[in-house]
PDB file of C-alpha atoms and ligand atoms in Angstrom:
ATOM      1  CA  MET A  13      54.663  60.062  92.100  1.00 45.00           C
ATOM      2  CA  THR A  14      53.345  59.179  88.580  1.00 44.00           C
ATOM      3  CA  LEU A  15      50.392  56.773  88.025  1.00 48.00           C
ATOM      4  CA  PHE A  16      51.834  54.823  85.287  1.00 50.00           C
ATOM      5  CA  ILE A  17      52.544  51.055  85.344  1.00 57.00           C
ATOM      6  CA  SER A  18      55.986  49.313  84.328  1.00 68.00           C
ATOM      7  CA  PRO A  19      55.944  46.230  81.880  1.00 72.00           C
ATOM      8  CA  GLU A  20      56.645  44.042  85.121  1.00 79.00           C
ATOM      9  CA  GLY A  21      53.967  45.348  87.097  1.00 78.00           C
ATOM     10  CA  PRO A  22      50.174  44.323  86.832  1.00 84.00           C
ATOM     11  CA  GLY A  23      48.045  44.657  83.887  1.00 84.00           C
ATOM     12  CA  LEU A  24      44.815  46.905  83.521  1.00 83.00           C
ATOM     13  CA  LEU A  25      42.577  43.639  84.066  1.00 83.00           C
ATOM     14  CA  GLU A  26      44.535  42.872  87.000  1.00 84.00           C
ATOM     15  CA  LEU A  27      44.315  46.295  88.231  1.00 84.00           C
ATOM     16  CA  ALA A  28      40.948  46.402  87.757  1.00 80.00           C
ATOM     17  CA  ARG A  29      40.238  43.358  89.731  1.00 84.00           C
ATOM     18  CA  GLN A  30      42.169  44.509  92.682  1.00 85.00           C
ATOM     19  CA  ALA A  31      40.427  47.781  92.370  1.00 81.00           C
ATOM     20  CA  MET A  32      37.259  46.342  93.040  1.00 86.00           C
ATOM     21  CA  SER A  33      38.088  44.680  96.041  1.00 88.00           C
ATOM     22  CA  SER A  34      38.543  45.710  99.622  1.00 90.00           C
ATOM     23  CA  THR A  35      41.646  47.591 100.553  1.00 92.00           C
ATOM     24  CA  GLN A  36      42.977  44.446 102.311  1.00 93.00           C
ATOM     25  CA  ARG A  37      42.039  41.924  99.328  1.00 94.00           C
ATOM     26  CA  GLY A  38      43.062  44.671  96.965  1.00 94.00           C
ATOM     27  CA  TYR A  39      46.589  44.422  98.415  1.00 95.00           C
ATOM     28  CA  ASP A  40      46.527  40.694  98.826  1.00 96.00           C
ATOM     29  CA  LEU A  41      46.321  40.261  95.059  1.00 95.00           C
ATOM     30  CA  LEU A  42      48.611  43.399  94.285  1.00 93.00           C
ATOM     31  CA  ALA A  43      51.630  41.810  96.571  1.00 95.00           C
ATOM     32  CA  PRO A  44      53.386  39.522  94.164  1.00 94.00           C
ATOM     33  CA  LYS A  45      53.999  42.605  91.818  1.00 93.00           C
ATOM     34  CA  PHE A  46      53.345  45.559  94.293  1.00 93.00           C
ATOM     35  CA  ARG A  47      57.309  46.492  93.966  1.00 93.00           C
ATOM     36  CA  SER A  48      56.975  47.032  90.061  1.00 93.00           C
ATOM     37  CA  THR A  49      53.970  49.626  90.734  1.00 92.00           C
ATOM     38  CA  PRO A  50      54.167  53.487  91.290  1.00 89.00           C
ATOM     39  CA  PHE A  51      52.408  52.588  94.376  1.00 90.00           C
ATOM     40  CA  ARG A  52      55.466  51.850  96.402  1.00 94.00           C
ATOM     41  CA  THR A  53      57.640  54.296  97.644  1.00 96.00           C
ATOM     42  CA  PRO A  54      60.684  55.524  95.640  1.00 97.00           C
ATOM     43  CA  ASP A  55      64.207  54.516  97.021  1.00 97.00           C
ATOM     44  CA  GLU A  56      64.916  58.356  97.008  1.00 98.00           C
ATOM     45  CA  VAL A  57      62.375  59.178  99.735  1.00 98.00           C
ATOM     46  CA  LEU A  58      63.477  56.102 101.608  1.00 98.00           C
ATOM     47  CA  ASP A  59      67.076  56.849 101.661  1.00 98.00           C
ATOM     48  CA  ALA A  60      66.399  60.467 102.336  1.00 98.00           C
ATOM     49  CA  THR A  61      64.325  59.394 105.276  1.00 98.00           C
ATOM     50  CA  ALA A  62      66.928  57.215 106.773  1.00 98.00           C
ATOM     51  CA  ARG A  63      69.583  60.006 105.815  1.00 98.00           C
ATOM     52  CA  ALA A  64      67.429  62.531 107.885  1.00 98.00           C
ATOM     53  CA  LEU A  65      66.732  60.164 110.856  1.00 98.00           C
ATOM     54  CA  ARG A  66      70.378  59.083 111.583  1.00 97.00           C
ATOM     55  CA  PRO A  67      71.604  62.189 113.545  1.00 97.00           C
ATOM     56  CA  LEU A  68      68.250  62.075 115.570  1.00 97.00           C
ATOM     57  CA  GLY A  69      69.044  58.391 116.533  1.00 93.00           C
ATOM     58  CA  PRO A  70      70.223  55.819 117.584  1.00 91.00           C
ATOM     59  CA  PHE A  71      66.753  54.384 118.173  1.00 97.00           C
ATOM     60  CA  GLU A  72      66.329  51.069 119.558  1.00 97.00           C
ATOM     61  CA  ALA A  73      63.280  48.990 118.580  1.00 98.00           C
ATOM     62  CA  GLY A  74      61.613  50.277 115.595  1.00 98.00           C
ATOM     63  CA  LEU A  75      58.185  49.809 113.697  1.00 98.00           C
ATOM     64  CA  ASP A  76      57.087  50.227 110.164  1.00 98.00           C
ATOM     65  CA  LEU A  77      53.232  50.800 110.160  1.00 98.00           C
ATOM     66  CA  CYS A  78      51.669  49.737 106.978  1.00 98.00           C
ATOM     67  CA  CYS A  79      54.997  48.017 106.002  1.00 98.00           C
ATOM     68  CA  GLY A  80      53.903  46.608 102.676  1.00 98.00           C
ATOM     69  CA  THR A  81      56.376  44.356 101.370  1.00 98.00           C
ATOM     70  CA  GLY A  82      58.994  45.964 103.864  1.00 97.00           C
ATOM     71  CA  LEU A  83      60.961  48.621 101.939  1.00 98.00           C
ATOM     72  CA  GLY A  84      60.687  50.836 104.887  1.00 98.00           C
ATOM     73  CA  VAL A  85      61.979  48.092 107.314  1.00 98.00           C
ATOM     74  CA  ASP A  86      64.806  47.159 104.908  1.00 98.00           C
ATOM     75  CA  ARG A  87      65.849  50.646 103.665  1.00 98.00           C
ATOM     76  CA  VAL A  88      65.093  52.878 106.736  1.00 98.00           C
ATOM     77  CA  LEU A  89      64.890  50.787 109.884  1.00 98.00           C
ATOM     78  CA  ARG A  90      67.435  48.662 109.502  1.00 98.00           C
ATOM     79  CA  ARG A  91      70.099  51.625 108.894  1.00 97.00           C
ATOM     80  CA  VAL A  92      69.001  53.772 112.050  1.00 98.00           C
ATOM     81  CA  CYS A  93      67.886  51.276 114.818  1.00 98.00           C
ATOM     82  CA  THR A  94      70.080  48.919 117.000  1.00 98.00           C
ATOM     83  CA  GLY A  95      66.962  46.937 118.287  1.00 98.00           C
ATOM     84  CA  PRO A  96      64.606  44.920 116.744  1.00 98.00           C
ATOM     85  CA  VAL A  97      62.817  45.733 113.710  1.00 98.00           C
ATOM     86  CA  THR A  98      59.113  45.104 112.699  1.00 98.00           C
ATOM     87  CA  GLY A  99      56.545  45.762 109.972  1.00 98.00           C
ATOM     88  CA  VAL A 100      52.942  45.589 110.595  1.00 98.00           C
ATOM     89  CA  ASP A 101      50.188  45.429 107.903  1.00 98.00           C
ATOM     90  CA  PHE A 102      46.894  44.033 107.531  1.00 97.00           C
ATOM     91  CA  SER A 103      47.459  42.331 104.169  1.00 98.00           C
ATOM     92  CA  GLU A 104      48.568  38.550 104.367  1.00 98.00           C
ATOM     93  CA  GLY A 105      49.856  38.976 100.762  1.00 98.00           C
ATOM     94  CA  MET A 106      51.979  42.061 101.434  1.00 98.00           C
ATOM     95  CA  LEU A 107      53.493  40.302 104.623  1.00 98.00           C
ATOM     96  CA  ASP A 108      54.445  37.026 102.589  1.00 98.00           C
ATOM     97  CA  GLU A 109      56.237  39.065 100.252  1.00 98.00           C
ATOM     98  CA  ALA A 110      58.252  40.958 103.062  1.00 98.00           C
ATOM     99  CA  ARG A 111      58.988  37.554 104.709  1.00 98.00           C
ATOM    100  CA  ARG A 112      60.380  36.474 101.561  1.00 97.00           C
ATOM    101  CA  THR A 113      62.505  39.260 100.496  1.00 96.00           C
ATOM    102  CA  VAL A 114      63.634  41.071 104.049  1.00 97.00           C
ATOM    103  CA  PRO A 115      65.169  38.726 106.477  1.00 94.00           C
ATOM    104  CA  GLY A 116      65.925  39.285 109.990  1.00 94.00           C
ATOM    105  CA  ALA A 117      62.788  41.345 110.849  1.00 98.00           C
ATOM    106  CA  GLU A 118      59.298  40.432 112.658  1.00 98.00           C
ATOM    107  CA  TRP A 119      56.312  40.828 110.728  1.00 98.00           C
ATOM    108  CA  VAL A 120      52.854  41.224 112.562  1.00 98.00           C
ATOM    109  CA  ARG A 121      49.603  40.897 110.800  1.00 98.00           C
ATOM    110  CA  ALA A 122      47.297  43.553 112.355  1.00 98.00           C
ATOM    111  CA  ASP A 123      45.215  46.724 111.561  1.00 98.00           C
ATOM    112  CA  ALA A 124      46.884  49.768 112.020  1.00 98.00           C
ATOM    113  CA  ARG A 125      43.894  51.056 113.886  1.00 97.00           C
ATOM    114  CA  ALA A 126      44.338  48.475 116.206  1.00 97.00           C
ATOM    115  CA  LEU A 127      47.973  48.182 117.047  1.00 97.00           C
ATOM    116  CA  PRO A 128      48.899  44.924 119.451  1.00 94.00           C
ATOM    117  CA  ALA A 129      51.708  47.154 121.124  1.00 95.00           C
ATOM    118  CA  ARG A 130      52.157  49.403 124.044  1.00 96.00           C
ATOM    119  CA  ASP A 131      55.118  51.364 124.835  1.00 97.00           C
ATOM    120  CA  ALA A 132      57.281  49.299 122.765  1.00 98.00           C
ATOM    121  CA  PHE A 133      59.054  51.370 120.181  1.00 98.00           C
ATOM    122  CA  GLY A 134      61.530  54.112 119.901  1.00 98.00           C
ATOM    123  CA  LEU A 135      60.599  54.858 116.525  1.00 98.00           C
ATOM    124  CA  VAL A 136      57.627  54.546 114.229  1.00 99.00           C
ATOM    125  CA  VAL A 137      57.817  55.203 110.236  1.00 98.00           C
ATOM    126  CA  SER A 138      55.456  55.172 107.786  1.00 98.00           C
ATOM    127  CA  PHE A 139      55.548  55.212 104.080  1.00 98.00           C
ATOM    128  CA  GLY A 140      52.755  55.714 101.424  1.00 96.00           C
ATOM    129  CA  ALA A 141      49.984  54.645 103.501  1.00 97.00           C
ATOM    130  CA  PHE A 142      47.988  57.380 104.898  1.00 97.00           C
ATOM    131  CA  GLY A 143      45.735  57.762 101.749  1.00 95.00           C
ATOM    132  CA  HIS A 144      43.711  54.521 102.994  1.00 95.00           C
ATOM    133  CA  PHE A 145      42.643  56.385 105.892  1.00 97.00           C
ATOM    134  CA  TYR A 146      39.505  58.743 105.956  1.00 96.00           C
ATOM    135  CA  PRO A 147      40.478  62.260 107.582  1.00 96.00           C
ATOM    136  CA  HIS A 148      38.134  61.290 110.717  1.00 97.00           C
ATOM    137  CA  GLU A 149      40.073  58.121 111.380  1.00 97.00           C
ATOM    138  CA  ARG A 150      43.369  59.825 111.776  1.00 97.00           C
ATOM    139  CA  PRO A 151      42.673  60.993 115.605  1.00 97.00           C
ATOM    140  CA  ALA A 152      42.440  57.177 116.486  1.00 97.00           C
ATOM    141  CA  LEU A 153      45.164  56.066 114.245  1.00 98.00           C
ATOM    142  CA  PHE A 154      47.595  58.452 115.850  1.00 98.00           C
ATOM    143  CA  ALA A 155      46.653  57.720 119.168  1.00 98.00           C
ATOM    144  CA  GLN A 156      47.500  54.006 118.450  1.00 98.00           C
ATOM    145  CA  VAL A 157      51.015  55.235 117.488  1.00 98.00           C
ATOM    146  CA  HIS A 158      51.487  57.360 120.282  1.00 98.00           C
ATOM    147  CA  ALA A 159      50.500  54.453 122.576  1.00 98.00           C
ATOM    148  CA  ALA A 160      52.728  51.972 120.781  1.00 98.00           C
ATOM    149  CA  LEU A 161      55.991  54.361 121.071  1.00 98.00           C
ATOM    150  CA  ARG A 162      57.988  54.623 124.388  1.00 98.00           C
ATOM    151  CA  PRO A 163      57.685  58.152 126.160  1.00 98.00           C
ATOM    152  CA  GLY A 164      60.440  60.160 124.242  1.00 98.00           C
ATOM    153  CA  GLY A 165      60.036  58.070 121.108  1.00 98.00           C
ATOM    154  CA  LEU A 166      59.727  59.407 117.418  1.00 98.00           C
ATOM    155  CA  PHE A 167      57.033  58.984 114.806  1.00 98.00           C
ATOM    156  CA  ALA A 168      58.642  60.053 111.260  1.00 98.00           C
ATOM    157  CA  PHE A 169      57.026  60.176 108.159  1.00 98.00           C
ATOM    158  CA  PRO A 170      57.688  61.948 104.776  1.00 98.00           C
ATOM    159  CA  VAL A 171      54.666  64.011 103.027  1.00 98.00           C
ATOM    160  CA  ALA A 172      55.269  65.421  99.680  1.00 96.00           C
ATOM    161  CA  ALA A 173      54.371  69.174  98.890  1.00 96.00           C
ATOM    162  CA  PRO A 174      50.731  69.034  97.155  1.00 94.00           C
ATOM    163  CA  PRO A 175      51.196  69.371  93.329  1.00 92.00           C
ATOM    164  CA  ARG A 176      50.723  73.119  92.067  1.00 92.00           C
ATOM    165  CA  VAL A 177      47.018  73.803  91.220  1.00 93.00           C
ATOM    166  CA  GLY A 178      46.289  73.502  87.560  1.00 94.00           C
ATOM    167  CA  SER A 179      49.612  71.136  86.851  1.00 94.00           C
ATOM    168  CA  GLY A 180      49.311  67.778  85.174  1.00 94.00           C
ATOM    169  CA  GLN A 181      49.972  65.815  88.628  1.00 93.00           C
ATOM    170  CA  TYR A 182      47.421  68.022  90.286  1.00 94.00           C
ATOM    171  CA  TRP A 183      44.821  66.789  87.634  1.00 94.00           C
ATOM    172  CA  ALA A 184      45.984  63.326  87.755  1.00 94.00           C
ATOM    173  CA  LEU A 185      45.467  62.970  91.270  1.00 94.00           C
ATOM    174  CA  TRP A 186      42.224  64.772  91.319  1.00 95.00           C
ATOM    175  CA  GLY A 187      40.781  62.370  88.679  1.00 93.00           C
ATOM    176  CA  PHE A 188      42.143  59.505  90.743  1.00 92.00           C
ATOM    177  CA  ASP A 189      40.545  60.778  93.967  1.00 93.00           C
ATOM    178  CA  THR A 190      37.213  61.519  92.012  1.00 95.00           C
ATOM    179  CA  ALA A 191      36.918  57.978  90.475  1.00 92.00           C
ATOM    180  CA  MET A 192      37.777  56.423  93.747  1.00 92.00           C
ATOM    181  CA  ARG A 193      34.834  58.405  95.307  1.00 94.00           C
ATOM    182  CA  VAL A 194      32.499  57.462  92.299  1.00 93.00           C
ATOM    183  CA  ARG A 195      33.643  53.412  93.059  1.00 91.00           C
ATOM    184  CA  ASN A 196      33.264  53.817  96.709  1.00 88.00           C
ATOM    185  CA  ALA A 197      29.527  55.236  96.355  1.00 92.00           C
ATOM    186  CA  LEU A 198      28.589  52.502  94.030  1.00 91.00           C
ATOM    187  CA  TRP A 199      30.226  49.622  95.083  1.00 87.00           C
ATOM    188  CA  ARG A 200      30.962  47.427  98.176  1.00 91.00           C
ATOM    189  CA  PRO A 201      33.360  46.561  99.356  1.00 93.00           C
ATOM    190  CA  ARG A 202      34.954  49.937  99.556  1.00 90.00           C
ATOM    191  CA  PHE A 203      38.922  50.449  98.467  1.00 88.00           C
ATOM    192  CA  VAL A 204      39.810  53.279 100.075  1.00 85.00           C
ATOM    193  CA  MET A 205      42.954  55.174  98.720  1.00 90.00           C
ATOM    194  CA  TYR A 206      42.818  59.122  98.333  1.00 91.00           C
ATOM    195  CA  TYR A 207      45.647  61.246  97.550  1.00 90.00           C
ATOM    196  CA  ARG A 208      44.513  64.494  98.437  1.00 89.00           C
ATOM    197  CA  ARG A 209      43.127  64.038 101.880  1.00 88.00           C
ATOM    198  CA  PHE A 210      46.427  64.225 103.909  1.00 92.00           C
ATOM    199  CA  ARG A 211      47.266  67.640 104.119  1.00 93.00           C
ATOM    200  CA  LEU A 212      50.056  68.968 106.390  1.00 96.00           C
ATOM    201  CA  PRO A 213      48.142  71.537 108.482  1.00 96.00           C
ATOM    202  CA  GLU A 214      45.148  69.302 109.290  1.00 97.00           C
ATOM    203  CA  VAL A 215      47.599  66.359 110.086  1.00 98.00           C
ATOM    204  CA  ARG A 216      49.743  68.343 112.045  1.00 98.00           C
ATOM    205  CA  ARG A 217      46.773  69.359 114.268  1.00 98.00           C
ATOM    206  CA  ASP A 218      45.385  65.925 114.710  1.00 98.00           C
ATOM    207  CA  LEU A 219      49.047  64.940 115.700  1.00 98.00           C
ATOM    208  CA  THR A 220      49.297  67.656 118.263  1.00 98.00           C
ATOM    209  CA  ASP A 221      45.805  66.724 119.591  1.00 98.00           C
ATOM    210  CA  ALA A 222      46.807  63.169 120.213  1.00 98.00           C
ATOM    211  CA  GLY A 223      49.745  64.231 122.141  1.00 98.00           C
ATOM    212  CA  PHE A 224      52.617  64.713 120.062  1.00 98.00           C
ATOM    213  CA  THR A 225      55.025  67.459 119.936  1.00 98.00           C
ATOM    214  CA  VAL A 226      55.445  68.306 116.041  1.00 98.00           C
ATOM    215  CA  THR A 227      58.219  69.538 113.774  1.00 98.00           C
ATOM    216  CA  THR A 228      59.062  69.127 110.104  1.00 98.00           C
ATOM    217  CA  LEU A 229      62.397  68.957 108.128  1.00 98.00           C
ATOM    218  CA  ALA A 230      62.773  69.369 104.612  1.00 98.00           C
ATOM    219  CA  LEU A 231      64.208  66.400 102.675  1.00 98.00           C
ATOM    220  CA  GLU A 232      66.988  68.376 100.508  1.00 97.00           C
ATOM    221  CA  THR A 233      68.166  65.941  98.596  1.00 96.00           C
ATOM    222  CA  LEU A 234      64.850  65.525  97.131  1.00 98.00           C
ATOM    223  CA  GLY A 235      64.963  69.061  95.991  1.00 97.00           C
ATOM    224  CA  ARG A 236      63.231  72.157  96.038  1.00 97.00           C
ATOM    225  CA  LEU A 237      60.129  73.629  93.865  1.00 95.00           C
ATOM    226  CA  PRO A 238      60.532  76.647  91.733  1.00 93.00           C
ATOM    227  CA  ASP A 239      58.947  79.065  95.027  1.00 93.00           C
ATOM    228  CA  GLY A 240      61.892  77.449  97.101  1.00 96.00           C
ATOM    229  CA  SER A 241      59.600  75.527  99.302  1.00 96.00           C
ATOM    230  CA  PRO A 242      60.785  71.790  99.641  1.00 97.00           C
ATOM    231  CA  ARG A 243      59.693  68.980  97.561  1.00 97.00           C
ATOM    232  CA  CYS A 244      58.928  66.715 100.607  1.00 98.00           C
ATOM    233  CA  ARG A 245      59.162  67.154 104.213  1.00 98.00           C
ATOM    234  CA  LEU A 246      59.902  64.489 107.018  1.00 98.00           C
ATOM    235  CA  VAL A 247      57.223  64.960 109.599  1.00 98.00           C
ATOM    236  CA  LEU A 248      58.719  64.342 113.256  1.00 98.00           C
ATOM    237  CA  ALA A 249      56.210  63.689 115.889  1.00 98.00           C
ATOM    238  CA  ARG A 250      57.604  63.048 119.204  1.00 98.00           C
ATOM    239  CA  ARG A 251      55.688  61.346 122.129  1.00 98.00           C
ATOM    240  CA  PRO A 252      56.830  63.553 124.937  1.00 97.00           C
ATOM    241  CA  ASP A 253      59.127  61.852 127.544  1.00 92.00           C
ATOM    242  CA  ARG A 254      57.571  62.311 131.050  1.00 77.00           C
ATOM    243  CA  GLY A 255      61.153  62.458 132.455  1.00 63.00           C
ATOM    244  CA  ARG A 256      62.573  65.376 130.466  1.00 54.00           C
ATOM    245  CA  SER A 257      60.706  68.572 130.928  1.00 46.00           C
ATOM    246  CA  SER A 258      62.644  69.834 127.559  1.00 41.00           C
ATOM    247  CA  ASP A 259      60.272  67.179 125.793  1.00 38.00           C
ATOM    248  CA  SER A 260      57.062  68.447 127.116  1.00 33.00           C
TER     249      SER A 260
HETATM  250  C1  LIG B1322      50.532  51.608  99.073  1.00 68.71           C
HETATM  251  S1  LIG B1322      51.015  50.488 100.100  1.00 68.71           S
HETATM  252  C2  LIG B1322      52.527  50.924 100.849  1.00 68.71           C
HETATM  253  C3  LIG B1322      53.511  49.931 101.507  1.00 68.71           C
HETATM  254  C4  LIG B1322      54.649  50.400 101.944  1.00 68.71           C
HETATM  255  N1  LIG B1322      54.731  51.085 103.224  1.00 68.71           N
HETATM  256  C5  LIG B1322      55.376  51.159 101.066  1.00 68.71           C
HETATM  257  O1  LIG B1322      55.816  52.322 100.935  1.00 68.71           O
HETATM  258  O2  LIG B1322      55.995  50.315  99.909  1.00 68.71           O
HETATM  259  C6  LIG B1322      50.068  50.668 101.558  1.00 68.71           C
HETATM  260  C7  LIG B1322      49.721  49.561 102.546  1.00 68.71           C
HETATM  261  O3  LIG B1322      49.192  49.796 103.747  1.00 68.71           O
HETATM  262  C8  LIG B1322      48.281  48.882 104.135  1.00 68.71           C
HETATM  263  N2  LIG B1322      47.232  49.251 104.870  1.00 68.71           N
HETATM  264  C9  LIG B1322      46.329  49.955 104.496  1.00 68.71           C
HETATM  265  N3  LIG B1322      45.594  50.030 105.568  1.00 68.71           N
HETATM  266  C10 LIG B1322      45.981  49.460 106.454  1.00 68.71           C
HETATM  267  C11 LIG B1322      45.184  49.165 107.618  1.00 68.71           C
HETATM  268  N4  LIG B1322      44.207  49.914 108.237  1.00 68.71           N
HETATM  269  N5  LIG B1322      46.150  48.526 108.766  1.00 68.71           N
HETATM  270  C12 LIG B1322      47.374  48.088 108.227  1.00 68.71           C
HETATM  271  N6  LIG B1322      47.685  48.004 106.840  1.00 68.71           N
HETATM  272  C13 LIG B1322      47.380  48.874 106.095  1.00 68.71           C
HETATM  273  C14 LIG B1322      48.440  48.127 102.638  1.00 68.71           C
HETATM  274  O4  LIG B1322      48.057  46.714 103.098  1.00 68.71           O
HETATM  275  C15 LIG B1322      49.563  48.150 102.004  1.00 68.71           C
HETATM  276  O5  LIG B1322      50.621  47.295 102.145  1.00 68.71           O
END
């Protein structure tokens, strides 16, 4: 992703006001213009995810975790789920936008760290939100998703390859995370968003510890890096099905 804002997006003053709020309040303020910011997940990533998930389905009920304005529900869950689709987010402002723009889904206000669902979904997806959780919060977050899935259900999310050390994007993300650390050391409430704290090896370990069986899939339509590795992988974390030994 780039960190540039389009003319339809929020101005610098608006962004500064949002950045000095809590994560939740910041998104409430950003919600009406969120889709014009670089913080939304690009359609190519959503479409590549839907294409990769289709042969693994069909899925029944689906949940988009930290759904924001509902792009993942609209472009992914509605394409691969045969049952009801739900978005969960803690920002009422983001959910209002989702309700307005994506009809036919259920929208639930809840913190992802305390999901009000058990054994309910065949598929949980999430896009662009894991930077809002400190690494030490991941085990509890993944345990919530594991419990919300039905046995045999799938938790799927894309993870981009980290930028090459020393590249422009590397320094842009390093600068963003450093500014965020300084801001959170000096100011309350915290706005938690870090780009460089969600690394695949640690994430894989945390998912396995939470009870998932983890594989990854290259999202080929998003291309490969000069060294031949995929630009973006889809993480597929399955809650084992107690009834089928092949899943355990
Ligand atoms: C960068 S936006 C991504 C939105 C959407 N998934 C997308 O890709 O366009 C991150 C979203 O995560 C939500 N979020 C952050 N922390 C959360 C938490 N603890 N519980 C629920 N939602 C959370 C925010 O309110 C925001 O809507």
